[in-house]
């Protein structure tokens, strides 16, 4: 009786915490978006006010619906909605037209989130389709090579009518499923000739495709995610060391092959010597980080528009300038909680495939965040990846929500089914 009472108390407290977090999300959105609208008041039209209301309603409604209709860790969507709110307020401040586009991408992402979540249980034995995941990835790569165009030194965009798509963002989805499927059936593949190398062969082929496209930022994310997963699930530890060596050799090779990589390394080592040219972007980023201080200049009182591509690759320095270093720390903490939740789900999930899938998604989010933050802080050379759920971009937003839906589904109790049988095989 006492245990039941304590359980009810815990449920009540959890509900109160979620309601408080939801209220704080609403307050932050209301204040930040209001200030962004006031700053751009001269350029706004009446329909911009409807966009403002739509953001407030959609973020709150999607979180409530996730609590009601999903049977797992509903705080995941709350975290992502907070990240989106921080990003969209800054994007609206920089460019209201781009802010409206970001809202559209977010709505599409939320819809796709719920569709993906409800589709996942309809299909059984997700771990049996490893060839399908590989083929889908190759098709997307080939489509990029044939129909794509170059931007920022990399050929990674496709135009379909009025829509511009970045296929490399969507390849992350079958890639994670490919890795999870391999390690779920690891014992079966080990019995085949060169079976334990199937994953490495597949990923090396992906990396080759990225090299051809000159899309090395995403290649680093893929390779890093594979090594992280191998560190946990791979029994042949020498293979991990071999992959790390190949990563170093690949980075050196890329430096000599691609001029834009040499430029990024040069601006990383000494941006001040080329501050008026190649080093302008990173130096403006550092100026923005320094001028914001702990609490920021305030929305509309900084100059994040001095940073090229501030709404996308360099949105973090823009946030730190006008919201302050404390907001930058809050963004990092939100990503840490998201990754922590993913690892927790991986540890608690009894189904092997979905456990590995959750770990892979968490590792991918972590690596992508570290790579872009390290670049804008001048800790590592710059890469052309986005900050998940914050940076402007439709492909990144929609693919991120699909991965989040997979993580949400992994968070619920799933029977092991025939996992034991697969272990024997």
CSV table of C-alpha atoms in Angstrom, one decimal:
chain,number,residue,atom,x,y,z
A,1,UNK,CA,0.0,0.0,0.0
A,2,UNK,CA,2.8,2.3,0.9
A,3,UNK,CA,4.7,1.5,-2.4
A,4,UNK,CA,1.5,2.3,-4.4
A,5,UNK,CA,1.2,5.6,-2.5
A,6,UNK,CA,4.9,6.5,-3.2
A,7,UNK,CA,4.5,5.6,-6.8
A,8,UNK,CA,1.4,7.9,-7.1
A,9,UNK,CA,3.4,10.7,-5.5
A,10,UNK,CA,6.3,10.3,-7.9
A,11,UNK,CA,3.8,10.3,-10.9
A,12,UNK,CA,2.3,13.5,-9.5
A,13,UNK,CA,5.7,15.2,-9.1
A,14,UNK,CA,6.7,14.2,-12.6
A,15,UNK,CA,3.5,15.7,-14.0
A,16,UNK,CA,4.2,18.9,-12.0
A,17,UNK,CA,7.8,19.1,-13.3
A,18,UNK,CA,6.6,18.7,-16.9
A,19,UNK,CA,3.9,21.3,-16.5
A,20,UNK,CA,6.4,23.7,-15.0
A,21,UNK,CA,8.9,23.1,-17.9
A,22,UNK,CA,6.1,23.6,-20.4
A,23,UNK,CA,5.1,26.9,-18.8
A,24,UNK,CA,8.8,28.1,-18.8
A,25,UNK,CA,9.0,27.1,-22.5
A,26,UNK,CA,5.9,29.2,-23.2
A,27,UNK,CA,7.3,32.2,-21.3
A,28,UNK,CA,10.6,32.0,-23.1
A,29,UNK,CA,9.0,31.8,-26.5
A,30,UNK,CA,6.6,34.6,-25.7
A,31,UNK,CA,9.3,37.0,-24.6
A,32,UNK,CA,12.0,36.2,-27.2
A,33,UNK,CA,9.7,36.1,-30.1
A,34,UNK,CA,8.0,39.3,-29.0
A,35,UNK,CA,11.3,41.1,-28.9
A,36,UNK,CA,12.3,39.7,-32.3
A,37,UNK,CA,9.0,40.9,-33.7
A,38,UNK,CA,9.4,44.4,-32.1
A,39,UNK,CA,12.9,44.7,-33.6
A,40,UNK,CA,11.6,43.9,-37.1
A,41,UNK,CA,8.3,45.8,-36.6
A,42,UNK,CA,8.9,48.1,-39.6
A,43,UNK,CA,9.3,45.1,-42.0
A,44,UNK,CA,6.5,42.9,-40.6
A,45,UNK,CA,3.0,42.3,-42.0
A,46,UNK,CA,-0.1,41.1,-40.3
A,47,UNK,CA,0.5,37.4,-41.4
A,48,UNK,CA,3.8,37.5,-39.4
A,49,UNK,CA,1.7,37.8,-36.3
A,50,UNK,CA,-0.1,34.6,-37.2
A,51,UNK,CA,3.3,32.9,-37.6
A,52,UNK,CA,4.2,34.1,-34.1
A,53,UNK,CA,1.0,32.6,-32.7
A,54,UNK,CA,1.5,29.4,-34.7
A,55,UNK,CA,5.0,28.8,-33.1
A,56,UNK,CA,3.5,29.3,-29.6
A,57,UNK,CA,0.6,27.0,-30.2
A,58,UNK,CA,2.5,24.3,-32.1
A,59,UNK,CA,5.3,23.8,-29.7
A,60,UNK,CA,3.0,23.6,-26.7
A,61,UNK,CA,0.4,21.4,-28.5
A,62,UNK,CA,3.0,19.0,-29.9
A,63,UNK,CA,4.5,18.5,-26.4
A,64,UNK,CA,1.0,17.9,-24.9
A,65,UNK,CA,0.2,15.4,-27.7
A,66,UNK,CA,3.5,13.6,-27.2
A,67,UNK,CA,2.7,13.2,-23.5
A,68,UNK,CA,-0.8,11.9,-24.3
A,69,UNK,CA,-0.2,9.6,-27.3
A,70,UNK,CA,3.3,8.2,-26.8
A,71,UNK,CA,4.2,5.6,-24.2
A,72,UNK,CA,7.8,6.6,-23.6
A,73,UNK,CA,10.1,9.5,-22.7
A,74,UNK,CA,8.0,12.5,-23.5
A,75,UNK,CA,10.6,14.9,-22.3
A,76,UNK,CA,12.5,14.3,-25.5
A,77,UNK,CA,10.2,16.5,-27.6
A,78,UNK,CA,10.1,19.1,-24.8
A,79,UNK,CA,13.9,19.4,-25.0
A,80,UNK,CA,13.8,19.7,-28.8
A,81,UNK,CA,11.0,22.3,-28.7
A,82,UNK,CA,13.1,24.4,-26.4
A,83,UNK,CA,16.1,24.1,-28.8
A,84,UNK,CA,13.9,25.0,-31.7
A,85,UNK,CA,12.5,28.0,-29.8
A,86,UNK,CA,16.0,29.4,-29.1
A,87,UNK,CA,16.9,29.0,-32.7
A,88,UNK,CA,13.7,30.3,-34.4
A,89,UNK,CA,13.7,33.5,-32.2
A,90,UNK,CA,17.2,34.3,-33.4
A,91,UNK,CA,16.4,33.4,-37.0
A,92,UNK,CA,13.3,35.7,-36.9
A,93,UNK,CA,15.5,38.5,-35.5
A,94,UNK,CA,18.0,38.0,-38.4
A,95,UNK,CA,15.5,37.5,-41.2
A,96,UNK,CA,11.7,37.3,-40.7
A,97,UNK,CA,11.2,35.6,-44.1
A,98,UNK,CA,13.6,32.9,-43.2
A,99,UNK,CA,11.9,32.6,-39.8
A,100,UNK,CA,8.6,31.8,-41.5
A,101,UNK,CA,10.4,29.1,-43.6
A,102,UNK,CA,11.8,27.6,-40.4
A,103,UNK,CA,8.4,27.5,-38.9
A,104,UNK,CA,7.1,25.6,-41.9
A,105,UNK,CA,10.0,23.1,-41.7
A,106,UNK,CA,9.3,22.7,-38.0
A,107,UNK,CA,5.6,21.9,-38.6
A,108,UNK,CA,6.5,19.4,-41.2
A,109,UNK,CA,9.0,17.9,-38.8
A,110,UNK,CA,6.4,17.5,-36.0
A,111,UNK,CA,3.9,15.9,-38.4
A,112,UNK,CA,6.6,13.5,-39.6
A,113,UNK,CA,7.6,12.8,-36.0
A,114,UNK,CA,4.2,11.5,-35.1
A,115,UNK,CA,3.8,9.6,-38.5
A,116,UNK,CA,7.2,7.9,-37.9
A,117,UNK,CA,6.4,7.0,-34.3
A,118,UNK,CA,3.1,5.3,-35.3
A,119,UNK,CA,4.6,3.5,-38.4
A,120,UNK,CA,7.5,1.9,-36.4
A,121,UNK,CA,5.4,-0.7,-34.5
A,122,UNK,CA,3.5,-1.6,-37.7
A,123,UNK,CA,6.6,-3.2,-39.2
A,124,UNK,CA,8.3,-6.2,-37.5
A,125,UNK,CA,11.9,-7.4,-37.6
A,126,UNK,CA,13.5,-4.1,-38.4
A,127,UNK,CA,16.9,-5.7,-38.0
A,128,UNK,CA,16.4,-8.1,-40.9
A,129,UNK,CA,16.5,-5.3,-43.6
A,130,UNK,CA,20.2,-4.5,-43.5
A,131,UNK,CA,20.6,-4.7,-47.4
A,132,UNK,CA,17.5,-2.4,-47.8
A,133,UNK,CA,19.2,0.2,-45.6
A,134,UNK,CA,22.4,0.0,-47.5
A,135,UNK,CA,20.6,0.2,-50.9
A,136,UNK,CA,18.5,3.2,-49.8
A,137,UNK,CA,21.7,5.0,-48.8
A,138,UNK,CA,23.4,4.3,-52.1
A,139,UNK,CA,20.3,5.5,-54.0
A,140,UNK,CA,20.4,8.8,-52.1
A,141,UNK,CA,24.2,9.1,-52.8
A,142,UNK,CA,23.7,8.5,-56.5
A,143,UNK,CA,20.9,11.0,-56.7
A,144,UNK,CA,23.1,13.6,-55.2
A,145,UNK,CA,26.0,12.8,-57.6
A,146,UNK,CA,23.8,12.9,-60.7
A,147,UNK,CA,21.3,15.7,-59.9
A,148,UNK,CA,23.1,17.6,-57.2
A,149,UNK,CA,24.9,21.0,-57.3
A,150,UNK,CA,27.8,22.3,-55.3
A,151,UNK,CA,27.5,24.9,-52.5
A,152,UNK,CA,30.3,25.9,-50.1
A,153,UNK,CA,32.8,23.6,-51.7
A,154,UNK,CA,30.6,20.4,-51.4
A,155,UNK,CA,28.2,18.9,-53.9
A,156,UNK,CA,25.4,18.0,-51.5
A,157,UNK,CA,22.2,19.8,-52.6
A,158,UNK,CA,19.3,18.7,-54.9
A,159,UNK,CA,16.6,21.1,-56.3
A,160,UNK,CA,13.1,19.6,-56.7
A,161,UNK,CA,10.8,22.3,-58.0
A,162,UNK,CA,10.8,25.1,-55.4
A,163,UNK,CA,12.4,22.8,-52.8
A,164,UNK,CA,16.1,22.4,-52.1
A,165,UNK,CA,17.0,19.2,-50.3
A,166,UNK,CA,20.2,18.0,-48.7
A,167,UNK,CA,20.2,14.2,-49.1
A,168,UNK,CA,23.1,13.6,-46.8
A,169,UNK,CA,20.9,14.6,-43.9
A,170,UNK,CA,18.4,11.9,-44.8
A,171,UNK,CA,21.1,9.3,-45.3
A,172,UNK,CA,21.7,9.5,-41.5
A,173,UNK,CA,18.4,7.6,-41.0
A,174,UNK,CA,19.2,4.4,-43.0
A,175,UNK,CA,22.8,4.7,-41.8
A,176,UNK,CA,21.8,4.4,-38.1
A,177,UNK,CA,19.4,1.5,-38.9
A,178,UNK,CA,22.2,-0.2,-40.9
A,179,UNK,CA,24.6,-0.1,-37.9
A,180,UNK,CA,21.9,-1.3,-35.5
A,181,UNK,CA,20.9,-4.1,-37.8
A,182,UNK,CA,24.6,-5.3,-38.2
A,183,UNK,CA,25.3,-5.5,-34.4
A,184,UNK,CA,21.9,-7.1,-33.7
A,185,UNK,CA,22.9,-10.0,-36.0
A,186,UNK,CA,26.6,-9.8,-35.1
A,187,UNK,CA,26.9,-13.5,-34.2
A,188,UNK,CA,25.4,-14.5,-37.5
A,189,UNK,CA,27.7,-12.4,-39.6
A,190,UNK,CA,30.8,-13.5,-37.7
A,191,UNK,CA,30.3,-17.0,-38.9
A,192,UNK,CA,30.5,-15.9,-42.6
A,193,UNK,CA,33.7,-15.2,-44.5
A,194,UNK,CA,34.8,-11.6,-43.8
A,195,UNK,CA,31.4,-11.2,-42.1
A,196,UNK,CA,32.7,-9.1,-39.2
A,197,UNK,CA,33.9,-6.6,-41.8
A,198,UNK,CA,30.5,-6.0,-43.4
A,199,UNK,CA,29.8,-2.9,-41.4
A,200,UNK,CA,33.3,-1.4,-42.1
A,201,UNK,CA,33.0,-2.1,-45.9
A,202,UNK,CA,29.6,-0.5,-46.0
A,203,UNK,CA,30.7,2.6,-44.1
A,204,UNK,CA,33.9,3.0,-46.1
A,205,UNK,CA,31.8,3.0,-49.2
A,206,UNK,CA,29.7,5.8,-47.7
A,207,UNK,CA,32.8,7.7,-46.8
A,208,UNK,CA,34.0,7.3,-50.4
A,209,UNK,CA,30.8,8.8,-51.6
A,210,UNK,CA,31.2,11.7,-49.3
A,211,UNK,CA,34.8,12.2,-50.5
A,212,UNK,CA,33.5,12.4,-54.1
A,213,UNK,CA,30.9,15.0,-53.0
A,214,UNK,CA,33.5,16.8,-50.9
A,215,UNK,CA,31.1,16.6,-48.0
A,216,UNK,CA,33.6,15.8,-45.3
A,217,UNK,CA,31.7,17.2,-42.3
A,218,UNK,CA,29.0,14.6,-42.6
A,219,UNK,CA,31.6,12.0,-43.4
A,220,UNK,CA,33.2,12.7,-40.0
A,221,UNK,CA,29.9,12.3,-38.3
A,222,UNK,CA,29.3,9.0,-39.9
A,223,UNK,CA,32.7,7.6,-39.2
A,224,UNK,CA,32.6,8.9,-35.6
A,225,UNK,CA,29.2,7.4,-35.0
A,226,UNK,CA,30.5,4.0,-36.3
A,227,UNK,CA,33.6,4.2,-34.0
A,228,UNK,CA,31.4,5.1,-31.0
A,229,UNK,CA,29.1,2.2,-31.7
A,230,UNK,CA,32.0,-0.2,-32.2
A,231,UNK,CA,33.6,0.9,-28.9
A,232,UNK,CA,30.5,-0.5,-27.1
A,233,UNK,CA,29.4,-3.4,-29.3
A,234,UNK,CA,32.5,-4.6,-31.3
A,235,UNK,CA,34.4,-7.6,-29.9
A,236,UNK,CA,37.4,-7.2,-32.1
A,237,UNK,CA,39.1,-4.2,-30.4
A,238,UNK,CA,41.9,-4.1,-33.1
A,239,UNK,CA,39.2,-3.1,-35.6
A,240,UNK,CA,38.5,0.1,-33.6
A,241,UNK,CA,42.2,1.1,-33.5
A,242,UNK,CA,42.4,0.4,-37.3
A,243,UNK,CA,39.4,2.7,-37.9
A,244,UNK,CA,40.9,5.5,-35.8
A,245,UNK,CA,44.1,5.2,-37.9
A,246,UNK,CA,42.1,5.4,-41.1
A,247,UNK,CA,40.3,8.5,-39.8
A,248,UNK,CA,43.6,10.3,-39.3
A,249,UNK,CA,44.9,9.2,-42.7
A,250,UNK,CA,41.6,10.2,-44.3
A,251,UNK,CA,41.8,13.7,-42.8
A,252,UNK,CA,45.4,14.1,-44.0
A,253,UNK,CA,44.4,12.9,-47.5
A,254,UNK,CA,41.4,15.3,-47.6
A,255,UNK,CA,43.8,18.2,-46.7
A,256,UNK,CA,45.9,17.6,-49.7
A,257,UNK,CA,43.1,16.8,-52.1
A,258,UNK,CA,40.6,19.6,-51.4
A,259,UNK,CA,41.4,23.3,-51.4
A,260,UNK,CA,38.5,24.3,-49.3
A,261,UNK,CA,39.8,22.0,-46.5
A,262,UNK,CA,43.2,23.7,-46.6
A,263,UNK,CA,41.5,27.0,-46.3
A,264,UNK,CA,39.5,25.8,-43.3
A,265,UNK,CA,42.7,24.5,-41.6
A,266,UNK,CA,44.5,27.8,-42.4
A,267,UNK,CA,41.7,29.9,-40.9
A,268,UNK,CA,41.6,27.6,-37.8
A,269,UNK,CA,45.3,28.0,-37.2
A,270,UNK,CA,45.6,31.7,-37.8
A,271,UNK,CA,42.4,33.5,-38.8
A,272,UNK,CA,43.8,36.9,-37.8
A,273,UNK,CA,46.4,37.0,-40.7
A,274,UNK,CA,43.5,36.7,-43.2
A,275,UNK,CA,40.8,38.6,-41.2
A,276,UNK,CA,39.7,40.6,-44.2
A,277,UNK,CA,39.3,37.6,-46.4
A,278,UNK,CA,39.2,33.9,-45.5
A,279,UNK,CA,39.3,34.5,-41.8
A,280,UNK,CA,36.5,37.0,-41.7
A,281,UNK,CA,33.7,34.5,-40.7
A,282,UNK,CA,35.5,32.8,-37.8
A,283,UNK,CA,36.9,36.1,-36.4
A,284,UNK,CA,33.4,37.7,-36.5
A,285,UNK,CA,32.2,34.6,-34.6
A,286,UNK,CA,34.8,35.1,-31.9
A,287,UNK,CA,34.0,38.8,-31.6
A,288,UNK,CA,30.3,38.0,-31.2
A,289,UNK,CA,31.1,35.4,-28.5
A,290,UNK,CA,33.3,37.9,-26.6
A,291,UNK,CA,31.0,40.9,-26.9
A,292,UNK,CA,27.9,39.1,-25.6
A,293,UNK,CA,29.3,38.7,-22.1
A,294,UNK,CA,27.4,36.6,-19.5
A,295,UNK,CA,23.9,38.0,-20.2
A,296,UNK,CA,24.1,39.2,-23.8
A,297,UNK,CA,23.5,42.5,-25.4
A,298,UNK,CA,19.8,41.9,-25.7
A,299,UNK,CA,17.8,41.0,-28.8
A,300,UNK,CA,18.3,43.6,-31.5
A,301,UNK,CA,21.2,45.3,-29.7
A,302,UNK,CA,24.0,43.1,-31.0
A,303,UNK,CA,25.4,42.7,-34.5
A,304,UNK,CA,25.1,39.0,-35.4
A,305,UNK,CA,24.4,40.1,-38.9
A,306,UNK,CA,28.1,40.8,-39.3
A,307,UNK,CA,28.7,37.0,-39.2
A,308,UNK,CA,28.2,35.4,-42.6
A,309,UNK,CA,25.6,32.5,-42.5
A,310,UNK,CA,24.7,33.5,-38.9
A,311,UNK,CA,21.3,31.9,-39.3
A,312,UNK,CA,22.8,28.5,-40.1
A,313,UNK,CA,26.3,27.3,-39.4
A,314,UNK,CA,27.1,30.2,-37.1
A,315,UNK,CA,23.9,30.5,-35.2
A,316,UNK,CA,25.5,29.6,-31.9
A,317,UNK,CA,27.8,32.7,-31.7
A,318,UNK,CA,24.7,34.8,-32.7
A,319,UNK,CA,22.8,33.4,-29.8
A,320,UNK,CA,25.7,33.9,-27.4
A,321,UNK,CA,26.1,37.6,-28.5
A,322,UNK,CA,22.5,38.6,-27.9
A,323,UNK,CA,21.3,36.1,-25.3
A,324,UNK,CA,24.6,35.7,-23.5
A,325,UNK,CA,27.1,33.0,-22.6
A,326,UNK,CA,24.6,31.6,-20.1
A,327,UNK,CA,22.2,30.9,-22.9
A,328,UNK,CA,25.0,29.2,-24.8
A,329,UNK,CA,25.7,27.0,-21.8
A,330,UNK,CA,21.9,26.3,-21.6
A,331,UNK,CA,22.0,25.1,-25.3
A,332,UNK,CA,24.9,22.8,-24.5
A,333,UNK,CA,23.1,21.4,-21.4
A,334,UNK,CA,20.0,20.8,-23.4
A,335,UNK,CA,22.0,18.7,-25.9
A,336,UNK,CA,23.7,16.9,-23.0
A,337,UNK,CA,20.3,16.0,-21.5
A,338,UNK,CA,19.1,14.8,-25.0
A,339,UNK,CA,22.1,12.6,-25.4
A,340,UNK,CA,21.9,11.4,-21.8
A,341,UNK,CA,18.3,10.4,-22.3
A,342,UNK,CA,19.3,8.5,-25.5
A,343,UNK,CA,22.0,6.5,-23.6
A,344,UNK,CA,19.5,5.8,-20.7
A,345,UNK,CA,17.0,4.5,-23.2
A,346,UNK,CA,19.7,2.3,-24.8
A,347,UNK,CA,20.6,0.8,-21.4
A,348,UNK,CA,16.9,0.2,-20.4
A,349,UNK,CA,15.7,-1.1,-23.7
A,350,UNK,CA,15.5,-4.9,-23.7
A,351,UNK,CA,15.1,-5.3,-27.4
A,352,UNK,CA,18.7,-5.4,-28.8
A,353,UNK,CA,18.0,-3.7,-32.1
A,354,UNK,CA,16.2,-0.7,-30.6
A,355,UNK,CA,18.8,-0.5,-27.8
A,356,UNK,CA,21.6,-0.1,-30.4
A,357,UNK,CA,19.5,2.2,-32.5
A,358,UNK,CA,18.9,4.5,-29.5
A,359,UNK,CA,22.6,4.6,-28.7
A,360,UNK,CA,23.5,5.3,-32.3
A,361,UNK,CA,21.0,8.2,-32.5
A,362,UNK,CA,22.4,9.7,-29.3
A,363,UNK,CA,25.9,9.3,-30.6
A,364,UNK,CA,25.1,11.0,-33.9
A,365,UNK,CA,23.4,14.0,-32.2
A,366,UNK,CA,26.4,14.3,-29.8
A,367,UNK,CA,29.0,14.2,-32.6
A,368,UNK,CA,27.1,16.6,-34.8
A,369,UNK,CA,26.8,19.1,-32.0
A,370,UNK,CA,30.4,18.8,-30.9
A,371,UNK,CA,31.7,19.2,-34.4
A,372,UNK,CA,29.8,22.4,-35.2
A,373,UNK,CA,30.3,23.9,-31.7
A,374,UNK,CA,34.0,23.1,-31.9
A,375,UNK,CA,34.2,24.8,-35.3
A,376,UNK,CA,32.6,28.1,-34.3
A,377,UNK,CA,34.6,28.2,-31.1
A,378,UNK,CA,37.8,27.7,-33.1
A,379,UNK,CA,38.7,24.4,-31.3
A,380,UNK,CA,38.7,22.5,-34.5
A,381,UNK,CA,38.6,23.4,-38.2
A,382,UNK,CA,35.2,24.5,-39.5
A,383,UNK,CA,32.8,22.1,-41.1
A,384,UNK,CA,29.5,22.7,-43.0
A,385,UNK,CA,27.2,20.9,-40.6
A,386,UNK,CA,24.2,22.4,-38.8
A,387,UNK,CA,23.4,22.6,-35.1
A,388,UNK,CA,20.5,20.1,-34.8
A,389,UNK,CA,17.0,21.7,-34.3
A,390,UNK,CA,18.5,25.2,-34.0
A,391,UNK,CA,20.1,26.1,-37.3
A,392,UNK,CA,18.0,27.2,-40.3
A,393,UNK,CA,17.4,24.3,-42.7
A,394,UNK,CA,14.6,22.1,-43.7
A,395,UNK,CA,16.5,18.8,-44.4
A,396,UNK,CA,18.3,18.9,-41.1
A,397,UNK,CA,15.0,19.7,-39.2
A,398,UNK,CA,12.9,17.0,-40.8
A,399,UNK,CA,15.6,14.3,-40.6
A,400,UNK,CA,16.2,15.3,-37.0
A,401,UNK,CA,12.6,14.8,-36.1
A,402,UNK,CA,12.5,11.4,-37.8
A,403,UNK,CA,15.5,10.3,-35.7
A,404,UNK,CA,13.8,11.8,-32.6
A,405,UNK,CA,10.7,9.7,-33.3
A,406,UNK,CA,12.8,6.6,-33.6
A,407,UNK,CA,14.4,7.5,-30.3
A,408,UNK,CA,11.0,8.1,-28.8
A,409,UNK,CA,9.8,4.7,-29.9
A,410,UNK,CA,13.0,3.1,-28.5
A,411,UNK,CA,12.1,4.6,-25.2
A,412,UNK,CA,9.1,2.3,-24.7
A,413,UNK,CA,9.1,-1.3,-23.5
A,414,UNK,CA,9.5,-3.6,-26.5
A,415,UNK,CA,9.5,-7.3,-26.1
A,416,UNK,CA,12.8,-9.0,-27.1
A,417,UNK,CA,10.8,-11.4,-29.4
A,418,UNK,CA,13.2,-13.7,-31.2
A,419,UNK,CA,16.4,-11.9,-30.0
A,420,UNK,CA,17.5,-15.0,-28.1
A,421,UNK,CA,17.1,-17.1,-31.2
A,422,UNK,CA,19.2,-14.7,-33.1
A,423,UNK,CA,21.9,-14.8,-30.4
A,424,UNK,CA,22.0,-18.6,-30.9
A,425,UNK,CA,22.3,-18.2,-34.6
